Short mmCIF file of C-alpha atoms in Angstrom, two decimals:
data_model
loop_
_atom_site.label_atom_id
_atom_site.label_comp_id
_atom_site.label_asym_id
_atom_site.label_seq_id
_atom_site.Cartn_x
_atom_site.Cartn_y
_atom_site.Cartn_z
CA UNK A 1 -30.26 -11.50 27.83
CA UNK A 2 -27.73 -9.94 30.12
CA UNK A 3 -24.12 -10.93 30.45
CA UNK A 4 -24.78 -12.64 33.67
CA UNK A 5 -27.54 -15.09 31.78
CA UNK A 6 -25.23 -15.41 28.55
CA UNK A 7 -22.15 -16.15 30.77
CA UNK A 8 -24.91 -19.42 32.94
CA UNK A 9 -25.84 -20.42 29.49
CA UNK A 10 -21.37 -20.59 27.64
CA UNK A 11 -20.66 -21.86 31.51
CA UNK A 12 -23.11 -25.06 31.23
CA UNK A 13 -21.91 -26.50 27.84
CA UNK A 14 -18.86 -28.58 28.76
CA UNK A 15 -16.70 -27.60 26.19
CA UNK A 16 -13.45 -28.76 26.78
CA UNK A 17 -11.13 -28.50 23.83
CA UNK A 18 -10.22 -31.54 22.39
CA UNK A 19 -13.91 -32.56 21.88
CA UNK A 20 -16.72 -31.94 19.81
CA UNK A 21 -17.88 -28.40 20.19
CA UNK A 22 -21.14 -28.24 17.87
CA UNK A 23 -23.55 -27.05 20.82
CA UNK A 24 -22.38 -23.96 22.45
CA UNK A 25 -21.38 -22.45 18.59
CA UNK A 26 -24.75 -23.55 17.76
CA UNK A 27 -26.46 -21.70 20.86
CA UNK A 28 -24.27 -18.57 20.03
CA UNK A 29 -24.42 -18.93 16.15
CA UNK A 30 -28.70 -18.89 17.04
CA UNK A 31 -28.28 -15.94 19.72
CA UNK A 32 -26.24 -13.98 17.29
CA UNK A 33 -28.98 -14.73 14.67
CA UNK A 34 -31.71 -13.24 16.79
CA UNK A 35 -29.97 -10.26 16.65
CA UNK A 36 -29.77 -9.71 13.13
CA UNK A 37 -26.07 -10.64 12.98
CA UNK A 38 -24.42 -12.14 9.58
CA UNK A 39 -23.06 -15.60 11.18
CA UNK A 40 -20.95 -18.18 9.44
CA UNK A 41 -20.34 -21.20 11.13
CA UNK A 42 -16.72 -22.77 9.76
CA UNK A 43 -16.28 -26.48 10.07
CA UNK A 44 -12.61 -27.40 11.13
CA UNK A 45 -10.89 -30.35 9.45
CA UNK A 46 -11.72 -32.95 12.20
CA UNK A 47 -15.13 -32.46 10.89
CA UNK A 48 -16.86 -32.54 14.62
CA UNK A 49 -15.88 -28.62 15.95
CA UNK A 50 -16.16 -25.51 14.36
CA UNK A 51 -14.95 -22.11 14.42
CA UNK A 52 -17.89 -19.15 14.47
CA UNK A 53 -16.95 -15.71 12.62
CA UNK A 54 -20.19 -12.96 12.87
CA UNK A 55 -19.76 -9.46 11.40
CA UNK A 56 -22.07 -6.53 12.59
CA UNK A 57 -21.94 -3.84 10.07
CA UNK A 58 -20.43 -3.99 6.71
CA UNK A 59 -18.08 -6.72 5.78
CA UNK A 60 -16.27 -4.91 3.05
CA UNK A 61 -15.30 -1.83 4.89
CA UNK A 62 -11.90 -2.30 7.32
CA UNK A 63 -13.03 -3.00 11.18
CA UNK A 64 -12.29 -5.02 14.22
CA UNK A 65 -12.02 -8.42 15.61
CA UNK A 66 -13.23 -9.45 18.92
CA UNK A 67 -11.15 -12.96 19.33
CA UNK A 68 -11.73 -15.47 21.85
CA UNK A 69 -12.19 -18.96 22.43
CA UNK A 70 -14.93 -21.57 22.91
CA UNK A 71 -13.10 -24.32 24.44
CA UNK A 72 -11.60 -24.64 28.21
CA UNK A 73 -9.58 -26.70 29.79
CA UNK A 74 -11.03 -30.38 31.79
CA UNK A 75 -12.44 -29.75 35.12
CA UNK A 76 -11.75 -33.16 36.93
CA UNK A 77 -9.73 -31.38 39.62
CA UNK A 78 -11.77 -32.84 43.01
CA UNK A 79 -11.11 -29.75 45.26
CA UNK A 80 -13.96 -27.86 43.07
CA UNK A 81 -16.66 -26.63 45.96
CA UNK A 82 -19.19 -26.68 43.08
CA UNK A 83 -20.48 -28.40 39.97
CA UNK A 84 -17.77 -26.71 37.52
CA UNK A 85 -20.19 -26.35 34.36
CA UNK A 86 -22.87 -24.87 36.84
CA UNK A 87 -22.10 -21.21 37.12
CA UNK A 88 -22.07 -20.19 41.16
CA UNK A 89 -22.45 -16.55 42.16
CA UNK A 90 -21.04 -15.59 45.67
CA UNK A 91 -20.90 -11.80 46.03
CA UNK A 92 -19.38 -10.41 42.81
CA UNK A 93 -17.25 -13.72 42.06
CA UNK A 94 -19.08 -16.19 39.54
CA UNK A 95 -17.77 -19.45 39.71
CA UNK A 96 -17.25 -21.88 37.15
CA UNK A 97 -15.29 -23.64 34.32
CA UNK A 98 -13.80 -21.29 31.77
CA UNK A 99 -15.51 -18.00 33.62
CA UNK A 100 -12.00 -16.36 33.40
CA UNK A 101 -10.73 -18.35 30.16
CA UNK A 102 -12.49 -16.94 28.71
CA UNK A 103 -15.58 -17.63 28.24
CA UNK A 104 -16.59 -14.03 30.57
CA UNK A 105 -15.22 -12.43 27.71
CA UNK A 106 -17.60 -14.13 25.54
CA UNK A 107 -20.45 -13.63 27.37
CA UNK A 108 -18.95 -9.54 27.47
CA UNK A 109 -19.01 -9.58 23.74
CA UNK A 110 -22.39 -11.30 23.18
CA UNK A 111 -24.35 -9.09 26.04
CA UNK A 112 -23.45 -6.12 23.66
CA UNK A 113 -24.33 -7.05 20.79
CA UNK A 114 -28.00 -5.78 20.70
CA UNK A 115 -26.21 -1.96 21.61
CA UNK A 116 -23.62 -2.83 18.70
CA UNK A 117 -26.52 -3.43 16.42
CA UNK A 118 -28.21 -0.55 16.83
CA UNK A 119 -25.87 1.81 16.03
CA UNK A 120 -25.39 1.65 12.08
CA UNK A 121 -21.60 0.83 12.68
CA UNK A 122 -20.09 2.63 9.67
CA UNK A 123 -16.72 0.25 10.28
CA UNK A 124 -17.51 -3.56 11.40
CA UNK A 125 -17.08 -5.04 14.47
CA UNK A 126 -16.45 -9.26 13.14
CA UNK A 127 -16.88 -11.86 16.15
CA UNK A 128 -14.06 -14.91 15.47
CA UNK A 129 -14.59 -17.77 18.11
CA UNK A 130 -12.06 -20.24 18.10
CA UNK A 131 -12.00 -23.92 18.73
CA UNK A 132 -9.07 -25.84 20.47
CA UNK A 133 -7.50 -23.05 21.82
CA UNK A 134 -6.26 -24.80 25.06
CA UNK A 135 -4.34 -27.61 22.84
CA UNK A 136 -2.08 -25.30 20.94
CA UNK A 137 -4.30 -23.06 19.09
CA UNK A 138 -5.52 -25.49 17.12
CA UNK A 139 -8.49 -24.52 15.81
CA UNK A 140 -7.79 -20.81 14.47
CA UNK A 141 -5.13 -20.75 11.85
CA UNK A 142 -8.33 -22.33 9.88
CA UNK A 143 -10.77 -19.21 10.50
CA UNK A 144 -7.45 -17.02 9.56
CA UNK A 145 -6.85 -18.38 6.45
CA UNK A 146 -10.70 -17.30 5.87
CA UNK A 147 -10.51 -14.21 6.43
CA UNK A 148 -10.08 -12.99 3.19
CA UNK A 149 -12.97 -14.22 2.09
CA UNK A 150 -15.21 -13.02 5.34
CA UNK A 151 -14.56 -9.36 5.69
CA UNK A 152 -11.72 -6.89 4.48
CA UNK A 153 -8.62 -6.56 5.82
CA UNK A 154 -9.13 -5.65 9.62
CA UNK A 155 -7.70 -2.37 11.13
CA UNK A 156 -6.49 -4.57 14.40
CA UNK A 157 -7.57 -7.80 16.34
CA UNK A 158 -8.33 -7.65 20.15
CA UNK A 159 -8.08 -11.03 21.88
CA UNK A 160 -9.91 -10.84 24.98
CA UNK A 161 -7.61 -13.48 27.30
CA UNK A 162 -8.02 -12.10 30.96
CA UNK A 163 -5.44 -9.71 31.41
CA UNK A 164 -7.52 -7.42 33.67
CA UNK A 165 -8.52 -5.14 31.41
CA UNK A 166 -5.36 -3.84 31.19
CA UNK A 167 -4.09 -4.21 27.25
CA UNK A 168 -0.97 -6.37 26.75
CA UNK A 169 1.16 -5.87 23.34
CA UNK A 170 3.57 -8.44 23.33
CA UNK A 171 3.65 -12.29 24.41
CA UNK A 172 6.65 -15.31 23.99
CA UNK A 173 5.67 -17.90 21.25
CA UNK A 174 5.58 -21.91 22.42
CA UNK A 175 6.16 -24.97 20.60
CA UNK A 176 5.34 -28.45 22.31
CA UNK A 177 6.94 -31.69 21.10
CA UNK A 178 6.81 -35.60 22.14
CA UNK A 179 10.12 -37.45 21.96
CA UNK A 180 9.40 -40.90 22.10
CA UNK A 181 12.12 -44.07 22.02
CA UNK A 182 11.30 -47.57 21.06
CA UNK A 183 14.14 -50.20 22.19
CA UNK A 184 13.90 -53.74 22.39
CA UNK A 185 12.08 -55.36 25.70
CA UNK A 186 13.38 -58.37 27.36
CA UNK A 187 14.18 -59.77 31.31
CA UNK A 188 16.18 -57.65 32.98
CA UNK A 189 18.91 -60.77 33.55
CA UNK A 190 19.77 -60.12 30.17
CA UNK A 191 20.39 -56.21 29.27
CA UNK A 192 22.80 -57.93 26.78
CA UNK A 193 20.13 -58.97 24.64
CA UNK A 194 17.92 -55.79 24.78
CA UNK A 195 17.44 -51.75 23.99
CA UNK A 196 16.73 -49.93 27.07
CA UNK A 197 14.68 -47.07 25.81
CA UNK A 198 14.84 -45.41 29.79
CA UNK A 199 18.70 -45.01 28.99
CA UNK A 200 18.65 -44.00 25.79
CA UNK A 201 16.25 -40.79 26.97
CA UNK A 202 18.99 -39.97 29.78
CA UNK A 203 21.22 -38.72 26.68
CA UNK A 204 18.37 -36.88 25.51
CA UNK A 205 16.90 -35.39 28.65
CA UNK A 206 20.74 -34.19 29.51
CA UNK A 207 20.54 -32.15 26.34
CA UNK A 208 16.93 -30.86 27.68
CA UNK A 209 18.50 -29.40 30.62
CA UNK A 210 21.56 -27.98 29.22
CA UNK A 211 19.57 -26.14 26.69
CA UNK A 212 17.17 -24.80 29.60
CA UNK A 213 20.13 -23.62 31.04
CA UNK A 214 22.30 -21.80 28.26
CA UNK A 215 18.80 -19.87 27.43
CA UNK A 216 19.19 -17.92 30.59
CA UNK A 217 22.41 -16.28 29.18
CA UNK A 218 20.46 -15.41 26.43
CA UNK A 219 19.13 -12.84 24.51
CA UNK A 220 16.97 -11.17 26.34
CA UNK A 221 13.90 -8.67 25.87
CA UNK A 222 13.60 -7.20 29.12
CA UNK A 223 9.63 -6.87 28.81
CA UNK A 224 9.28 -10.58 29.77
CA UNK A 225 9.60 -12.35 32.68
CA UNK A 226 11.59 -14.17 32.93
CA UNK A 227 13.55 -12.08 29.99
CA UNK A 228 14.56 -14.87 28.17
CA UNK A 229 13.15 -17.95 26.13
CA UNK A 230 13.22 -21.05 27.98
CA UNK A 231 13.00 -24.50 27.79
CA UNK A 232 11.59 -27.51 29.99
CA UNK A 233 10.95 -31.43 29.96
CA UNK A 234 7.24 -31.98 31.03
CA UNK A 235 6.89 -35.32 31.54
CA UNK A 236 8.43 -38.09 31.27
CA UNK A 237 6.84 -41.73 30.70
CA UNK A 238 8.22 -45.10 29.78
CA UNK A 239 9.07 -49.00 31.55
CA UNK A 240 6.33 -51.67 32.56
CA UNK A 241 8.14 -52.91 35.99
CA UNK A 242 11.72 -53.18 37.25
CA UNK A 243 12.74 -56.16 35.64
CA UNK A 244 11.40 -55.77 32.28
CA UNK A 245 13.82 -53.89 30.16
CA UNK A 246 11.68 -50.90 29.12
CA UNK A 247 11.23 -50.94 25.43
CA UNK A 248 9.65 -47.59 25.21
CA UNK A 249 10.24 -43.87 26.63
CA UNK A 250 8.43 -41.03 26.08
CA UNK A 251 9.50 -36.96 26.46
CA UNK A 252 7.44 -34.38 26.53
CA UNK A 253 9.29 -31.25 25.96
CA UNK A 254 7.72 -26.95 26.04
CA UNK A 255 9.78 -24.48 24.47
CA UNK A 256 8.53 -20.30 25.04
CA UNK A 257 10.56 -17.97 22.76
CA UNK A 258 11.14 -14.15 22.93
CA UNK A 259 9.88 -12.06 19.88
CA UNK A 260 12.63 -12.89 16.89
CA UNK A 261 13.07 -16.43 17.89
CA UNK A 262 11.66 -19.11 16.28
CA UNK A 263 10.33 -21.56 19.41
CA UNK A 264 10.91 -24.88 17.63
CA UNK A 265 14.45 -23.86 16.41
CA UNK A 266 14.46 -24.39 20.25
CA UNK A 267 13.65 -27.44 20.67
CA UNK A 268 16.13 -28.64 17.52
CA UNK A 269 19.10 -29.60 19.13
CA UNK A 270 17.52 -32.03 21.47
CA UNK A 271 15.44 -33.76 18.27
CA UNK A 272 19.02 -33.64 16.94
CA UNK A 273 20.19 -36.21 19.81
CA UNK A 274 17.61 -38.44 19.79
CA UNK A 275 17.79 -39.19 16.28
CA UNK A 276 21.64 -40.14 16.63
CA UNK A 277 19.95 -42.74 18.57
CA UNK A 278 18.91 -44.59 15.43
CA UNK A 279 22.20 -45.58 14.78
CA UNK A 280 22.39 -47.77 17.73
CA UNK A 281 19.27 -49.62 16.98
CA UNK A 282 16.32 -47.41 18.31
CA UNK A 283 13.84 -46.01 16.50
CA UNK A 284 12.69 -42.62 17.06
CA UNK A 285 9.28 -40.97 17.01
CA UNK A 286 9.04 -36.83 16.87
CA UNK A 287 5.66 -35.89 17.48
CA UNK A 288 4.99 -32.13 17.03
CA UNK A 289 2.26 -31.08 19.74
CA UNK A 290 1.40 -27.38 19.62
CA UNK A 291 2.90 -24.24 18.28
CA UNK A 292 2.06 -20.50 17.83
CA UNK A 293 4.88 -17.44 17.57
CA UNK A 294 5.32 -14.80 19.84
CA UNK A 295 3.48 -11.48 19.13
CA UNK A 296 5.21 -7.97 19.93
CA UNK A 297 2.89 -4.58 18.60
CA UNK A 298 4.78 -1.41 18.60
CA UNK A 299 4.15 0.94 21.35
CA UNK A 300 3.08 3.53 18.43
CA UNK A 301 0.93 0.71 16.47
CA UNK A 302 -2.83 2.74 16.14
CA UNK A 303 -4.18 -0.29 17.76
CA UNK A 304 -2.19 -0.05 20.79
CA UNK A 305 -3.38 3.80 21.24
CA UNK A 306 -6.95 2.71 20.52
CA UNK A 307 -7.14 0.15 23.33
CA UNK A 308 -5.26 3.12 25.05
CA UNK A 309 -8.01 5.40 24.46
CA UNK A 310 -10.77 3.08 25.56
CA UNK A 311 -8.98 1.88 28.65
CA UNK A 312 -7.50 5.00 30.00
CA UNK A 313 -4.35 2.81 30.90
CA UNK A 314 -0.96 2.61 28.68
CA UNK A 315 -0.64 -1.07 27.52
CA UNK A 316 1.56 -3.61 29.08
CA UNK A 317 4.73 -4.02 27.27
CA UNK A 318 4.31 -8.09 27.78
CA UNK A 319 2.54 -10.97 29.82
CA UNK A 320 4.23 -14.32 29.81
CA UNK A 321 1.44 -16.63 28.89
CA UNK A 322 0.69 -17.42 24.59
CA UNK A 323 -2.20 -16.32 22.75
CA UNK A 324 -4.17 -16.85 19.45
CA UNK A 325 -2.37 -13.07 19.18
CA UNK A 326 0.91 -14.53 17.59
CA UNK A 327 -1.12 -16.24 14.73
CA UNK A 328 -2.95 -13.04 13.52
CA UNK A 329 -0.20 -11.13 14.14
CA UNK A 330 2.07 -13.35 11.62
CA UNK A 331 -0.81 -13.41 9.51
CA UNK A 332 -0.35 -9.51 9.16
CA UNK A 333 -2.89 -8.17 11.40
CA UNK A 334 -1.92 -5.65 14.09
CA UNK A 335 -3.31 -7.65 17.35
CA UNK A 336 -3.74 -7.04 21.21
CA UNK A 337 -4.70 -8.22 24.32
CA UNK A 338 -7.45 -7.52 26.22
CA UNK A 339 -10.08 -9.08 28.68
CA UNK A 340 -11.45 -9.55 31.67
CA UNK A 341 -10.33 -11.51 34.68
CA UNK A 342 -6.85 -12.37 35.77
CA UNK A 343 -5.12 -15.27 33.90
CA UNK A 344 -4.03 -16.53 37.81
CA UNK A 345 -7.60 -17.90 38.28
CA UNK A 346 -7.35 -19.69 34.95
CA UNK A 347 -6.83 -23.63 34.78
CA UNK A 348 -7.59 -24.11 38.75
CA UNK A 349 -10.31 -25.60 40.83
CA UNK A 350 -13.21 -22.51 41.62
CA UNK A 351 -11.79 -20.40 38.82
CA UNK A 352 -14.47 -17.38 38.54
CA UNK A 353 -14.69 -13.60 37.13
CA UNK A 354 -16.07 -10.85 39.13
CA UNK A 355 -19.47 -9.12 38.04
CA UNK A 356 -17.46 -5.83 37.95
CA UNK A 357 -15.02 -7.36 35.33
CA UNK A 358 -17.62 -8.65 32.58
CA UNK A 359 -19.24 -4.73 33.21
CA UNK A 360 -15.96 -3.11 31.83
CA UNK A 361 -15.45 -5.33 29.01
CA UNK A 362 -19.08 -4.62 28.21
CA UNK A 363 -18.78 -0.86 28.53
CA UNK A 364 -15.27 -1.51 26.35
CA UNK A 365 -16.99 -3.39 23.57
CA UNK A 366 -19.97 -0.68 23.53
CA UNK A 367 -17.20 2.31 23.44
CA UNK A 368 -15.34 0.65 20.70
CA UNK A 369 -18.97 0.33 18.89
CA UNK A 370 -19.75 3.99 19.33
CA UNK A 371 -16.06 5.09 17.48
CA UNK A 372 -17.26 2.78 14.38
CA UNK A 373 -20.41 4.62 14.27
CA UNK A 374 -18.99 7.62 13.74
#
């Protein structure tokens, strides 16, 4: 199968992250199969998605990991011009649910697989397809802490989020967090006799904001933009109707940290208010919702001149959106980024790759192949 037919086949299987995933990693567990690939399918702990880690060549000898991710994001958005899990081609653009993100680079890393194969790789090249990527990077720090057990220490790990080919070394880290009051409801005649849970948040939402702010003073890393961490209040939910005193309130809070900064030591100081609000009678849920650090390789890393060598193009100092990249990289692999497509396309209505994209991160893939046969 070509890349084209893989990419049709990862495109139709609805995948979106949150749900069971058992059909596309069984299709690619089977297509890797065919191909004389060592596959182990790895159940996660919600027992109906897996991760899928293949090695081609031998396991005990230090190699590489192609990373990506199965899942995608929900495609409800009504301004689609086509069936989203039906991949469209128009000229060189293929249209369709994940094409950029990332399943193209899937389809990239499975259409070489048969060259991979038959070159008696000498160093590995492993596979490690991720579940629950698009909810925090869920689904990997399980296939990480299996590593050990899979294949030897790798030399580096290339994570192939669209970044136009172009490698990236460095990304901020996120943490995610839900806030959520619970007053005391009641008729509005009477705020004597309830807990309004809407003013309550005001307290903590000020402390949201004033945090977002002193973040722009700092520090900074220059290779970001913006160059420092930052946070933001996402949404906001809570009250039935105007004169029902709202007995619940909800905050949705994002922090993105620089390299060196812990992202939920970010988000502490506004946990830290709303839990003074137990005092006055509230109780007070903290929900954590996603996290992963920030990853930073050195300039001189011998990853970063390998993806240097293949490309032909220095690496990127940093992009501003997360990766799995953080997690291996705290894990104590060297990792980078690397893919097809642009990450602008990503999460949108007629989100597609371009044919010539998927035909450099084929011709990538194979050159990497060809140094670990030698």
């Amino acid at each position: 199968m070509g890349v084209f037919d893989i990419l049709d086949r990862l495109v139709a299987f609805p995948s979106v992250a949150g749900k069971p995933n058992g059909d596309i990693a069984g299709w690619i567990k089977a297509y890797l199969v065919k191909h004389g690939t060592q596959v182990n399918v790895l159940p996660g702990p919600e027992g109906d998605r897996s991760n899928l880690f293949a090695t081609i060549g031998p396991a005990n000898v230090p190699g590489y990991i192609l990373s990506g991710h199965m899942d995608v994001v929900p495609a409800g958005e009504p301004q689609w011009s086509s069936d989203p899990f039906a991949l469209r081609k128009q000229g060189e653009r293929l249209y369709g649910r994940g094409t950029t993100d990332m399943k193209g680079f899937l389809a990239a890393v499975l259409a070489a697989v048969p060259a991979l194969a038959g070159l008696g790789l000498a160093r590995p090249i492993h596979l490690a397809f991720s579940y629950d990527e698009e909810v925090g990077c869920r689904g990997v720090p399980h296939l990480i802490a299996r590593l050990p057990e899979l294949c030897a220490k790798p030399l580096g790990v290339i994570v192939g989020e669209p970044s136009g080919m172009r490698a990236v070394r460095g990304h901020k880290g996120k943490a995610a967090a839900r806030v959520t009051i619970n007053g005391r409801s009641g008729h509005s005649s009477r705020p004597d006799l309830g807990l309004n849970a809407i003013h309550a948040m005001a307290g903590v939402l000020s402390v949201a904001v004033n945090e977002a702010g002193r973040l722009t003073h700092g520090p900074s890393d220059p290779a970001f933009e913006p160059p420092y961490s930052s946070l933001q209040a996402g949404v906001v939910a809570g009250g039935h109707q105007v004169n029902i005193i709202p007995d619940t309130c909800a905050l949705d809070l994002e922090a993105r940290a620089i390299p060196g900064i812990d992202p939920a030591s970010l988000l502490a100081p506004v946990r830290a208010r709303a839990e003074v609000l137990g005092a006055d009678g509230f109780r007070i849920e903290w929900t954590p919702m996603s996290a992963y650090p920030a990853m930073s390789l050195p300039p001189d890393a011998p990853l970063a001149g390998l993806l240097h060598a293949l490309t032909g193009e220095v690496p990127l100092a940093a992009v501003s959106y997360g990766t799995e990249a953080g997690l291996y990289q705290a894990a104590g692999f060297d990792a980078i980024i690397c893919g097809p497509g642009d990450i602008d396309r990503a999460h949108k209505p007629d989100e597609y790759i371009l044919t010539s994209e998927l035909a450099t991160c084929q011709r990538l893939i194979e050159a990497l192949g060809a140094r670990c046969a030698t």
